[in-house]
mmCIF file of C-alpha atoms in Angstrom:
data_model
loop_
_atom_site.group_PDB
_atom_site.id
_atom_site.type_symbol
_atom_site.label_atom_id
_atom_site.label_comp_id
_atom_site.label_asym_id
_atom_site.label_seq_id
_atom_site.Cartn_x
_atom_site.Cartn_y
_atom_site.Cartn_z
ATOM 1 C CA MET A 1 98.934 105.462 136.185
ATOM 2 C CA LEU A 2 102.754 105.812 135.163
ATOM 3 C CA TYR A 3 103.800 103.173 132.937
ATOM 4 C CA GLU A 4 107.256 101.640 133.277
ATOM 5 C CA ASP A 5 106.780 100.716 129.663
ATOM 6 C CA GLU A 6 105.405 103.484 127.382
ATOM 7 C CA GLY A 7 105.242 101.583 124.717
ATOM 8 C CA THR A 8 106.975 100.865 121.364
ATOM 9 C CA ARG A 9 106.182 101.036 117.653
ATOM 10 C CA THR A 10 106.665 97.924 115.913
ATOM 11 C CA GLU A 11 105.558 96.560 112.310
ATOM 12 C CA ALA A 12 102.458 94.753 114.193
ATOM 13 C CA GLY A 13 101.178 97.549 115.933
ATOM 14 C CA TYR A 14 102.136 99.694 119.377
ATOM 15 C CA VAL A 15 103.082 97.327 122.085
ATOM 16 C CA VAL A 16 102.733 98.082 125.624
ATOM 17 C CA LYS A 17 103.767 95.714 128.560
ATOM 18 C CA VAL A 18 101.041 96.180 131.390
ATOM 19 C CA PRO A 19 101.527 95.172 134.967
ATOM 20 C CA VAL A 20 99.460 92.173 136.458
ATOM 21 C CA ARG A 21 98.223 93.195 139.694
ATOM 22 C CA TRP A 22 97.381 90.630 142.700
ATOM 23 C CA SER A 23 93.530 92.095 142.250
ATOM 24 C CA ASP A 24 93.358 91.209 138.714
ATOM 25 C CA MET A 25 93.337 87.326 139.686
ATOM 26 C CA ASP A 26 90.276 85.136 140.147
ATOM 27 C CA VAL A 27 90.117 82.142 142.532
ATOM 28 C CA PHE A 28 91.765 80.039 139.939
ATOM 29 C CA ALA A 29 94.533 82.601 139.596
ATOM 30 C CA HIS A 30 93.577 83.507 135.951
ATOM 31 C CA ILE A 31 93.131 87.238 134.904
ATOM 32 C CA ASN A 32 89.411 87.855 135.683
ATOM 33 C CA HIS A 33 87.724 89.182 132.231
ATOM 34 C CA ALA A 34 86.556 92.485 133.868
ATOM 35 C CA ARG A 35 90.378 92.939 134.532
ATOM 36 C CA MET A 36 91.313 92.051 131.273
ATOM 37 C CA VAL A 37 89.311 94.528 129.961
ATOM 38 C CA THR A 38 90.716 97.257 132.303
ATOM 39 C CA LEU A 39 94.404 95.659 131.293
ATOM 40 C CA ILE A 40 93.871 96.602 127.461
ATOM 41 C CA GLU A 41 92.269 99.822 128.245
ATOM 42 C CA GLU A 42 95.309 100.820 130.154
ATOM 43 C CA ALA A 43 97.520 99.571 127.518
ATOM 44 C CA ARG A 44 95.815 101.954 125.194
ATOM 45 C CA ILE A 45 96.985 105.246 127.429
ATOM 46 C CA PRO A 46 100.433 105.590 126.194
ATOM 47 C CA TRP A 47 99.604 104.974 122.576
ATOM 48 C CA LEU A 48 96.523 107.476 122.389
ATOM 49 C CA PHE A 49 96.302 109.727 125.395
ATOM 50 C CA TYR A 50 99.877 110.973 126.263
ATOM 51 C CA ASP A 51 100.397 114.845 125.361
ATOM 52 C CA GLU A 52 102.785 114.257 122.557
ATOM 53 C CA ARG A 53 100.435 111.717 120.502
ATOM 54 C CA PRO A 54 98.436 113.466 117.853
ATOM 55 C CA THR A 55 95.463 111.679 119.039
ATOM 56 C CA ALA A 56 95.680 113.226 122.686
ATOM 57 C CA ALA A 57 92.709 115.383 122.383
ATOM 58 C CA LEU A 58 90.616 112.209 122.572
ATOM 59 C CA ARG A 59 91.144 111.562 126.260
ATOM 60 C CA ARG A 60 88.849 114.358 126.612
ATOM 61 C CA GLY A 61 85.978 112.815 124.730
ATOM 62 C CA CYS A 62 86.387 109.068 123.186
ATOM 63 C CA VAL A 63 83.691 106.543 124.327
ATOM 64 C CA VAL A 64 83.699 102.884 123.878
ATOM 65 C CA ALA A 65 80.542 102.057 121.192
ATOM 66 C CA ASP A 66 81.533 98.141 121.279
ATOM 67 C CA LEU A 67 83.909 95.794 122.704
ATOM 68 C CA HIS A 68 84.598 91.935 122.052
ATOM 69 C CA VAL A 69 87.118 89.949 124.018
ATOM 70 C CA ARG A 70 88.061 86.225 122.848
ATOM 71 C CA TYR A 71 90.148 83.922 125.345
ATOM 72 C CA ARG A 72 92.294 81.553 122.935
ATOM 73 C CA GLU A 73 94.272 80.197 125.925
ATOM 74 C CA GLN A 74 94.592 80.658 129.919
ATOM 75 C CA VAL A 75 96.505 83.985 130.843
ATOM 76 C CA ARG A 76 97.529 83.460 134.936
ATOM 77 C CA HIS A 77 98.371 86.077 136.924
ATOM 78 C CA ASP A 78 101.983 84.424 137.294
ATOM 79 C CA GLU A 79 102.329 85.148 133.527
ATOM 80 C CA GLY A 80 102.689 88.953 133.616
ATOM 81 C CA PRO A 81 103.360 91.418 132.627
ATOM 82 C CA ILE A 82 101.073 90.937 129.505
ATOM 83 C CA GLU A 83 102.277 92.138 126.434
ATOM 84 C CA VAL A 84 99.557 93.933 124.420
ATOM 85 C CA THR A 85 99.681 94.794 120.758
ATOM 86 C CA MET A 86 97.466 97.203 119.193
ATOM 87 C CA TYR A 87 96.370 98.057 115.899
ATOM 88 C CA VAL A 88 93.557 100.309 114.035
ATOM 89 C CA GLU A 89 91.402 97.649 111.921
ATOM 90 C CA GLN A 90 88.966 100.384 110.887
ATOM 91 C CA LEU A 91 89.121 103.844 110.753
ATOM 92 C CA ARG A 92 86.164 106.025 109.840
ATOM 93 C CA ALA A 93 84.777 109.537 110.058
ATOM 94 C CA VAL A 94 84.018 109.874 113.729
ATOM 95 C CA ASP A 95 85.277 106.617 115.181
ATOM 96 C CA PHE A 96 88.045 103.505 114.717
ATOM 97 C CA THR A 97 88.162 100.228 115.751
ATOM 98 C CA VAL A 98 91.503 98.831 117.982
ATOM 99 C CA GLY A 99 92.627 95.310 117.655
ATOM 100 C CA TYR A 100 94.633 93.800 120.375
ATOM 101 C CA GLU A 101 96.810 90.988 120.685
ATOM 102 C CA VAL A 102 97.529 89.919 124.294
ATOM 103 C CA ARG A 103 100.354 87.835 124.839
ATOM 104 C CA ARG A 104 101.996 86.270 128.042
ATOM 105 C CA ASN A 105 105.305 87.562 129.503
ATOM 106 C CA GLY A 106 107.978 85.737 127.688
ATOM 107 C CA ASP A 107 106.197 84.577 124.579
ATOM 108 C CA GLY A 108 107.820 86.544 121.594
ATOM 109 C CA PRO A 109 106.112 88.743 119.076
ATOM 110 C CA ASP A 110 105.351 85.733 116.775
ATOM 111 C CA ALA A 111 103.781 83.668 119.270
ATOM 112 C CA LYS A 112 99.972 82.891 119.107
ATOM 113 C CA PRO A 113 98.125 85.505 121.249
ATOM 114 C CA ALA A 114 96.401 84.253 124.355
ATOM 115 C CA VAL A 115 93.765 86.629 124.197
ATOM 116 C CA THR A 116 92.445 88.888 121.059
ATOM 117 C CA ALA A 117 90.035 92.051 121.215
ATOM 118 C CA THR A 118 88.415 94.846 119.566
ATOM 119 C CA THR A 119 86.996 98.107 120.860
ATOM 120 C CA GLN A 120 85.141 100.482 118.350
ATOM 121 C CA LEU A 121 86.236 103.901 120.107
ATOM 122 C CA VAL A 122 84.018 107.208 119.023
ATOM 123 C CA ALA A 123 85.560 110.595 118.911
ATOM 124 C CA PHE A 124 83.146 112.639 121.157
ATOM 125 C CA ASP A 125 82.454 116.325 122.088
ATOM 126 C CA VAL A 126 81.583 116.173 125.642
ATOM 127 C CA ASP A 127 80.676 119.770 125.688
ATOM 128 C CA ALA A 128 78.062 119.799 123.011
ATOM 129 C CA GLN A 129 77.055 116.124 123.788
ATOM 130 C CA ARG A 130 77.479 114.850 120.022
ATOM 131 C CA LEU A 131 80.241 112.722 118.041
ATOM 132 C CA ARG A 132 82.881 114.824 116.628
ATOM 133 C CA ARG A 133 84.747 114.087 113.466
ATOM 134 C CA ILE A 134 88.209 112.745 113.818
ATOM 135 C CA THR A 135 91.059 115.607 112.970
ATOM 136 C CA PRO A 136 93.342 114.942 110.031
ATOM 137 C CA ALA A 137 96.277 114.703 112.538
ATOM 138 C CA GLU A 138 94.435 111.973 114.413
ATOM 139 C CA LYS A 139 93.398 110.037 111.323
ATOM 140 C CA GLU A 140 96.801 110.318 109.987
ATOM 141 C CA TYR A 141 98.490 108.825 113.306
ATOM 142 C CA LEU A 142 95.776 106.421 113.678
ATOM 143 C CA ALA A 143 96.050 105.295 110.051
ATOM 144 C CA SER A 144 99.946 104.467 110.358
ATOM 145 C CA PHE A 145 98.780 101.858 112.702
ATOM 146 C CA ARG A 146 96.045 100.150 110.358
ATOM 147 C CA ARG A 147 96.078 96.518 110.118
ATOM 148 C CA ASP A 148 93.699 94.541 108.364
ATOM 149 C CA ARG A 149 91.914 91.751 110.672
ATOM 150 C CA THR A 150 92.853 88.792 108.434
ATOM 151 C CA ALA A 151 96.629 89.954 109.398
ATOM 152 C CA ASN A 152 95.944 88.823 113.086
ATOM 153 C CA ARG A 153 97.994 85.614 114.014
#
């Protein structure tokens, strides 16, 4: 997918506007849970996997080890595109945890997020079928987005 909005680094993290598709909606016009997970996954692409990113090699081997999604308010289909702010909560030798704040279109950056989520991502060597260490360049880039969990709004 080519993004109209490839994202922006802010004090809060990396922010990407993700379009909401008709197929993302449930019968109540809310964004379906499985589709919300896909939308936050799509937000990670310009932040972590584009060629010019130090973390681009992760697209050849990065697996989700854990995922949590918390709905604080409803998000309706017509409230898109959603704005996803991503940051790093935890960074270790082979894995890191991404925090997400999802806001509806038109909500300001200081508005309470409608959805919060985390994913634990693990660097993986597909050829060797084992975990791999995060490189120093990857670690430096990820660390520049570090935010404590207590900083969530």
